Amino acid sequence: MDNSQLIKNLKALKGLEAAGRPQESWVLKNKEILRSQIAPLCLREDREEVFEGNAVYYWQYFSGIFRNRVLKPAMAVALVIMAMIGYSATITVADSSIPGDALYSVKTASEKVQMAFTFSDDKKVQLQMGFVSRRMDELQQVVRLPESDQKKAQKIATAAKNVTSSVQSVKDNLNKINAAFSPTPSAVEAAKEVDSKTLAIKQEINAINQNLSSGIKEAVSVDINQAMNSTDETGASALSVIAKTSGSGIISDAELANLVAERIKTTEQQIVFVAGELNQMAASSTVLVATSTASVNASSTLQNLIAEIGRAQQILETAKDFLDQKDFNSAIQKIQESGTIANQVKEKLNLMIMMNSPIIQPEVNETSTIPLIK
């Protein structure tokens, strides 16, 4: 079969329905559908509904895509951003709150979260010292509040207790560091920071106490004294951590000696101040006729306190001797012992004042001597 015959046969095959030729009825039907689709819709009233239906369909389709792929992610991001901004704003406002404010619990909760994500003891110590500084700022703010003495005394007592609690937390972590075989250089740096800051905090607390009115001072004396005592103990713990590395090269003996000497100096100032208060009270009591049992008891208690503060001074002198011998640990132990006695004497003295002893309200100068201490 030649090519021309083959082509002829294929053309004949093309016309057969069995070979794929469409039926005439199907062609006519679809031709009408095609014409209706390409005709202008504006010429056919019945196509208006179809157009509107298609428009609604396509609008829903594309708006659905827009919502799912654009709006929902954008809304989620916007909500996250708004939440973060709101949280940040709340924390910022809470940071300036003081005990008794509505947002103060947010402030302390935020601090707990920070502590939860801090794992090394030396980093915890540094973070907690930052919180101690916050507690001191709160105490300063409370003291300046324009409120009645009763309300102010309550808030000062709460703020002072918060200082005590925060400082005690620092001390606990310092003790953990000190229990380690050998403190790391970073731990020593943290301890040095605590040593420096506790000295400053003690001075701040003492200044606050001296500027309080007599009524408030009596009401908060126990809490203020506890804050000072805890600060002293924490400072001593910091020195113990530092002293443990003596000879290791982390800190020189000369630097350590300076730190211990500074602690001796501040403890001696505390002893002198308390002794001055006792001497003033003893001098005032000499003009009273000790006929009542209360007067006799007060005088006896006062003499015991004078003897105790004298013992604190003697112990501190021993600390100086240990320092000269470069026995730093023994010197630190004696400093802490001396400071504890001074704090106890101060607390008992405050108790006498609160009991309205007839020999109260002494006027004390920070440069007072200790004439009655032998």
Coordinates of C-alpha atoms in Angstrom, one line a residue:
M1 CA 0.0 0.0 0.0
D2 CA 1.4 3.3 -1.1
N3 CA 1.3 6.5 0.9
S4 CA -1.7 8.0 -1.0
Q5 CA -3.8 5.0 -0.3
L6 CA -2.8 5.1 3.4
I7 CA -3.8 8.7 3.8
K8 CA -7.2 8.0 2.1
N9 CA -7.9 5.1 4.5
L10 CA -7.1 7.3 7.5
K11 CA -9.4 10.0 6.4
A12 CA -12.2 7.4 6.0
L13 CA -11.4 6.1 9.5
K14 CA -11.6 9.6 11.0
G15 CA -15.3 9.8 10.0
L16 CA -16.4 6.8 11.8
E17 CA -18.0 7.2 15.3
A18 CA -16.3 4.0 16.5
A19 CA -13.0 5.6 15.7
G20 CA -13.7 8.6 17.9
R21 CA -16.0 10.8 15.8
P22 CA -18.3 12.8 18.1
Q23 CA -22.0 12.4 17.7
E24 CA -23.8 15.1 15.9
S25 CA -26.3 15.7 18.8
W26 CA -23.4 16.1 21.3
V27 CA -21.7 18.6 18.9
L28 CA -24.8 20.8 18.6
K29 CA -25.5 20.7 22.4
N30 CA -22.0 21.8 23.3
K31 CA -21.9 24.4 20.5
E32 CA -24.9 26.1 22.1
I33 CA -23.2 26.1 25.6
L34 CA -20.1 27.5 24.1
R35 CA -22.0 30.3 22.4
S36 CA -23.8 31.2 25.6
Q37 CA -20.5 31.4 27.5
I38 CA -18.8 33.7 25.0
A39 CA -21.9 36.0 24.4
P40 CA -21.9 39.3 26.3
L41 CA -23.5 38.8 29.7
C42 CA -25.1 42.2 29.5
L43 CA -27.2 41.0 26.6
R44 CA -28.7 38.2 28.6
E45 CA -30.8 39.0 31.7
D46 CA -30.6 35.4 33.0
R47 CA -26.8 35.6 33.1
E48 CA -26.9 38.4 35.7
E49 CA -27.6 35.9 38.5
V50 CA -24.8 33.6 37.2
F51 CA -22.4 36.5 37.2
E52 CA -23.3 37.5 40.7
G53 CA -23.0 33.9 41.9
N54 CA -19.6 33.6 40.3
A55 CA -18.5 37.0 41.8
V56 CA -19.6 35.8 45.3
Y57 CA -17.9 32.5 44.8
Y58 CA -14.6 34.0 43.7
W59 CA -14.8 36.7 46.5
Q60 CA -15.2 34.0 49.1
Y61 CA -12.5 31.9 47.6
F62 CA -9.9 34.7 47.4
S63 CA -10.9 36.2 50.8
G64 CA -10.6 32.8 52.4
I65 CA -7.1 32.5 51.0
F66 CA -6.3 36.0 52.2
R67 CA -7.6 35.3 55.7
N68 CA -5.8 32.0 56.1
R69 CA -2.5 32.9 54.5
V70 CA -2.2 36.6 55.3
L71 CA -4.7 37.8 58.0
K72 CA -4.4 34.9 60.4
P73 CA -0.6 34.9 60.6
A74 CA -0.6 38.7 60.8
M75 CA -3.2 38.7 63.5
A76 CA -1.3 36.1 65.4
V77 CA 1.9 38.2 65.2
A78 CA 0.0 41.3 66.1
L79 CA -1.5 39.6 69.2
V80 CA 2.0 38.4 70.2
I81 CA 3.5 41.8 69.8
M82 CA 0.6 43.4 71.7
A83 CA 1.0 40.9 74.5
M84 CA 4.7 41.5 74.7
I85 CA 4.2 45.2 74.7
G86 CA 1.6 44.9 77.4
Y87 CA 3.8 42.6 79.5
S88 CA 6.8 44.9 79.1
A89 CA 4.7 47.9 80.1
T90 CA 3.3 46.1 83.1
I91 CA 6.8 45.0 84.2
T92 CA 8.1 48.6 83.7
V93 CA 5.4 50.0 85.9
A94 CA 5.8 47.2 88.4
D95 CA 9.5 47.9 88.8
S96 CA 8.7 51.3 90.4
S97 CA 6.1 49.8 92.8
I98 CA 6.7 49.5 96.6
P99 CA 5.2 47.1 99.2
G100 CA 1.5 47.6 99.3
D101 CA 1.1 48.6 95.7
A102 CA -1.1 46.5 93.4
L103 CA 1.7 45.6 91.0
Y104 CA 4.3 44.8 93.7
S105 CA 3.5 41.1 93.4
V106 CA 4.2 41.3 89.7
K107 CA 7.6 42.8 90.5
T108 CA 8.6 40.0 92.9
A109 CA 7.2 37.3 90.5
S110 CA 9.4 38.7 87.8
E111 CA 12.4 38.4 90.1
K112 CA 11.5 34.8 90.8
V113 CA 11.4 34.0 87.1
Q114 CA 14.8 35.6 86.6
M115 CA 16.2 33.4 89.5
A116 CA 14.6 30.3 88.0
F117 CA 16.6 30.8 84.8
T118 CA 19.9 31.5 86.6
F119 CA 21.8 28.3 87.5
S120 CA 25.3 29.1 88.8
D121 CA 25.5 30.1 92.4
D122 CA 27.8 33.1 91.7
K123 CA 25.4 34.5 89.1
K124 CA 22.5 34.0 91.6
V125 CA 24.5 36.0 94.2
Q126 CA 25.0 38.9 91.8
L127 CA 21.4 38.8 90.7
Q128 CA 20.1 38.7 94.3
M129 CA 22.4 41.6 95.2
G130 CA 20.6 43.5 92.5
F131 CA 17.3 42.6 94.2
V132 CA 18.7 43.8 97.6
S133 CA 19.4 47.1 96.0
R134 CA 15.8 47.2 94.9
R135 CA 14.6 46.5 98.4
M136 CA 16.8 49.4 99.7
D137 CA 15.3 51.7 97.1
E138 CA 11.8 50.6 98.2
L139 CA 12.8 51.4 101.8
Q140 CA 14.0 54.8 100.8
Q141 CA 10.7 55.5 99.0
V142 CA 8.6 54.3 101.9
V143 CA 10.4 56.6 104.3
R144 CA 9.6 59.6 102.1
L145 CA 5.8 58.8 101.9
P146 CA 3.6 61.7 103.2
E147 CA 1.6 59.5 105.5
S148 CA 0.7 59.2 109.1
D149 CA 3.4 57.8 111.4
Q150 CA 1.4 54.7 112.0
K151 CA 1.0 53.8 108.3
K152 CA 4.5 54.8 107.5
A153 CA 5.9 52.7 110.3
Q154 CA 4.0 49.6 109.1
K155 CA 5.4 50.1 105.5
I156 CA 8.9 50.8 106.8
A157 CA 8.8 47.6 108.9
T158 CA 7.6 45.6 105.8
A159 CA 10.3 47.1 103.6
A160 CA 13.0 46.4 106.2
K161 CA 11.8 42.8 106.5
N162 CA 12.1 42.5 102.7
V163 CA 15.7 43.8 102.9
T164 CA 16.4 41.1 105.6
S165 CA 14.9 38.3 103.5
S166 CA 16.8 39.4 100.3
V167 CA 20.1 39.7 102.1
Q168 CA 19.6 36.3 103.8
S169 CA 19.1 34.7 100.3
V170 CA 22.4 36.1 99.3
K171 CA 24.0 34.7 102.4
D172 CA 22.6 31.2 101.7
N173 CA 24.1 31.1 98.2
L174 CA 27.4 32.4 99.5
N175 CA 27.4 29.6 102.0
K176 CA 26.9 27.1 99.1
I177 CA 29.8 28.6 97.3
N178 CA 31.9 28.5 100.5
A179 CA 31.1 24.8 100.9
A180 CA 32.7 24.1 97.6
F181 CA 36.2 22.7 97.6
S182 CA 37.6 25.8 95.9
P183 CA 35.6 28.9 94.9
T184 CA 36.0 29.9 91.3
P185 CA 37.4 33.3 90.2
S186 CA 33.8 34.4 89.2
A187 CA 32.6 33.4 92.6
V188 CA 35.3 35.5 94.3
E189 CA 34.3 38.5 92.1
A190 CA 30.7 38.0 93.2
A191 CA 31.7 37.8 96.8
K192 CA 33.8 41.0 96.5
E193 CA 30.7 42.7 95.1
V194 CA 28.6 41.5 98.1
D195 CA 31.3 42.7 100.5
S196 CA 31.3 46.2 99.0
K197 CA 27.6 46.5 98.7
T198 CA 26.8 45.3 102.1
L199 CA 29.0 47.9 103.6
A200 CA 27.2 50.6 101.7
I201 CA 23.8 49.1 102.5
K202 CA 24.6 49.0 106.2
Q203 CA 25.4 52.7 106.1
E204 CA 22.2 53.5 104.2
I205 CA 20.1 51.6 106.8
N206 CA 21.8 53.4 109.6
A207 CA 21.3 56.8 108.0
I208 CA 17.6 56.0 107.4
N209 CA 17.2 55.0 111.0
Q210 CA 18.8 58.2 112.3
N211 CA 16.5 60.4 110.2
L212 CA 13.3 58.8 111.4
S213 CA 11.1 60.5 114.0
S214 CA 11.3 59.1 117.5
G215 CA 7.9 57.5 117.3
I216 CA 8.6 55.7 114.0
K217 CA 12.1 54.8 115.1
E218 CA 10.8 53.0 118.2
A219 CA 8.1 51.2 116.2
V220 CA 10.5 49.8 113.5
S221 CA 13.6 49.4 115.6
V222 CA 13.5 45.6 115.7
D223 CA 13.0 45.2 112.0
I224 CA 15.7 47.8 111.1
N225 CA 18.2 46.2 113.5
Q226 CA 17.5 42.8 112.0
A227 CA 18.2 44.2 108.5
M228 CA 21.5 45.6 109.7
N229 CA 22.4 42.3 111.4
S230 CA 21.6 40.2 108.3
T231 CA 23.6 42.6 106.2
D232 CA 26.6 42.2 108.6
E233 CA 26.4 38.5 108.5
T234 CA 26.1 38.4 104.7
G235 CA 29.2 40.6 104.4
A236 CA 31.1 38.3 106.7
S237 CA 30.1 35.3 104.6
A238 CA 31.3 37.1 101.5
L239 CA 34.7 37.7 103.1
S240 CA 34.9 34.0 104.1
V241 CA 34.5 33.0 100.4
I242 CA 37.2 35.4 99.5
A243 CA 39.5 34.4 102.3
K244 CA 39.2 30.7 101.3
T245 CA 41.1 31.5 98.1
S246 CA 44.0 33.1 99.9
G247 CA 47.3 31.9 98.4
S248 CA 45.7 30.6 95.3
G249 CA 46.5 33.6 93.2
I250 CA 42.9 34.6 92.6
I251 CA 43.3 37.5 95.1
S252 CA 46.4 38.8 96.7
D253 CA 46.9 38.9 100.5
A254 CA 47.3 42.7 100.4
E255 CA 43.9 43.1 98.7
L256 CA 42.3 40.6 101.1
A257 CA 43.9 42.4 104.1
N258 CA 42.4 45.7 102.9
L259 CA 38.9 44.1 102.7
V260 CA 39.2 42.7 106.2
A261 CA 40.5 46.0 107.5
E262 CA 37.6 47.9 106.0
R263 CA 35.1 45.4 107.7
I264 CA 36.9 46.0 111.0
K265 CA 36.6 49.7 110.6
T266 CA 32.8 49.7 110.0
T267 CA 32.2 47.3 112.8
E268 CA 34.3 49.5 115.1
Q269 CA 32.2 52.5 114.1
Q270 CA 29.0 50.6 114.9
I271 CA 30.4 49.7 118.4
V272 CA 31.4 53.3 119.1
F273 CA 27.9 54.5 118.1
V274 CA 26.1 52.0 120.3
A275 CA 28.5 52.7 123.1
G276 CA 27.8 56.4 122.7
E277 CA 24.1 55.8 123.1
L278 CA 24.6 53.7 126.2
N279 CA 26.9 56.3 127.8
Q280 CA 24.4 59.0 127.1
M281 CA 21.7 57.0 128.8
A282 CA 23.9 56.2 131.7
A283 CA 24.7 59.9 132.2
S284 CA 21.0 60.7 132.1
S285 CA 20.2 58.1 134.6
T286 CA 22.6 59.6 137.2
V287 CA 20.2 62.5 137.8
L288 CA 17.4 60.2 138.7
V289 CA 16.8 58.9 142.1
A290 CA 16.7 55.1 141.7
T291 CA 14.0 54.5 144.3
S292 CA 11.6 52.6 142.1
T293 CA 12.1 48.9 141.1
A294 CA 11.8 49.9 137.4
S295 CA 14.6 52.5 137.8
V296 CA 16.9 50.0 139.5
N297 CA 16.2 47.3 136.9
A298 CA 16.8 49.7 134.0
S299 CA 20.1 50.9 135.6
S300 CA 21.2 47.3 136.1
T301 CA 20.3 46.4 132.5
L302 CA 22.1 49.4 131.2
Q303 CA 25.3 48.5 133.0
N304 CA 25.1 44.9 131.6
L305 CA 24.8 46.4 128.1
I306 CA 27.8 48.6 128.6
A307 CA 29.8 45.6 129.7
E308 CA 28.7 43.7 126.6
I309 CA 29.6 46.5 124.2
G310 CA 33.0 46.6 125.9
R311 CA 33.4 42.9 125.2
A312 CA 32.5 43.4 121.6
Q313 CA 35.3 46.0 121.4
Q314 CA 37.8 43.6 122.9
I315 CA 36.9 40.9 120.5
L316 CA 37.4 43.3 117.6
E317 CA 40.8 44.1 118.9
T318 CA 41.6 40.3 118.7
A319 CA 40.4 40.5 115.1
K320 CA 43.0 43.2 114.4
D321 CA 45.7 40.9 115.9
F322 CA 44.7 38.1 113.6
L323 CA 44.7 40.4 110.7
D324 CA 48.3 41.4 111.5
Q325 CA 49.2 37.7 111.5
K326 CA 47.4 37.3 108.2
D327 CA 45.1 34.8 109.7
F328 CA 42.2 36.1 107.7
N329 CA 39.7 33.4 108.5
S330 CA 40.1 33.9 112.3
A331 CA 39.9 37.7 111.8
I332 CA 36.7 37.4 109.9
Q333 CA 35.2 35.1 112.6
K334 CA 36.0 37.6 115.3
I335 CA 34.6 40.5 113.3
Q336 CA 31.3 38.6 112.9
E337 CA 31.3 37.7 116.6
S338 CA 31.9 41.3 117.6
G339 CA 29.3 42.7 115.2
T340 CA 26.7 40.2 116.4
I341 CA 27.2 41.3 120.0
A342 CA 26.9 45.0 119.0
N343 CA 23.7 44.3 117.2
Q344 CA 22.3 42.4 120.2
V345 CA 23.1 45.3 122.5
K346 CA 21.5 47.7 120.1
E347 CA 18.3 45.5 120.0
K348 CA 18.1 45.4 123.8
L349 CA 18.7 49.1 123.9
N350 CA 15.8 49.6 121.5
L351 CA 13.6 47.4 123.7
M352 CA 14.4 49.6 126.7
I353 CA 13.3 52.6 124.7
M354 CA 10.1 50.9 123.6
M355 CA 9.2 50.1 127.2
N356 CA 9.3 53.9 127.9
S357 CA 12.2 53.7 130.3
P358 CA 12.8 57.0 132.2
I359 CA 16.3 57.2 130.8
I360 CA 15.5 57.3 127.1
Q361 CA 15.9 59.6 124.2
P362 CA 19.6 60.2 124.3
E363 CA 21.1 62.7 121.9
V364 CA 24.1 60.9 120.3
N365 CA 26.9 62.2 118.2
E366 CA 28.6 59.9 115.8
T367 CA 31.9 60.8 117.2
S368 CA 30.9 59.8 120.8
T369 CA 33.6 58.3 122.9
I370 CA 33.2 55.3 125.2
P371 CA 34.1 56.8 128.6
L372 CA 32.3 54.1 130.6
I373 CA 33.9 51.2 128.8
K374 CA 37.1 50.0 130.4

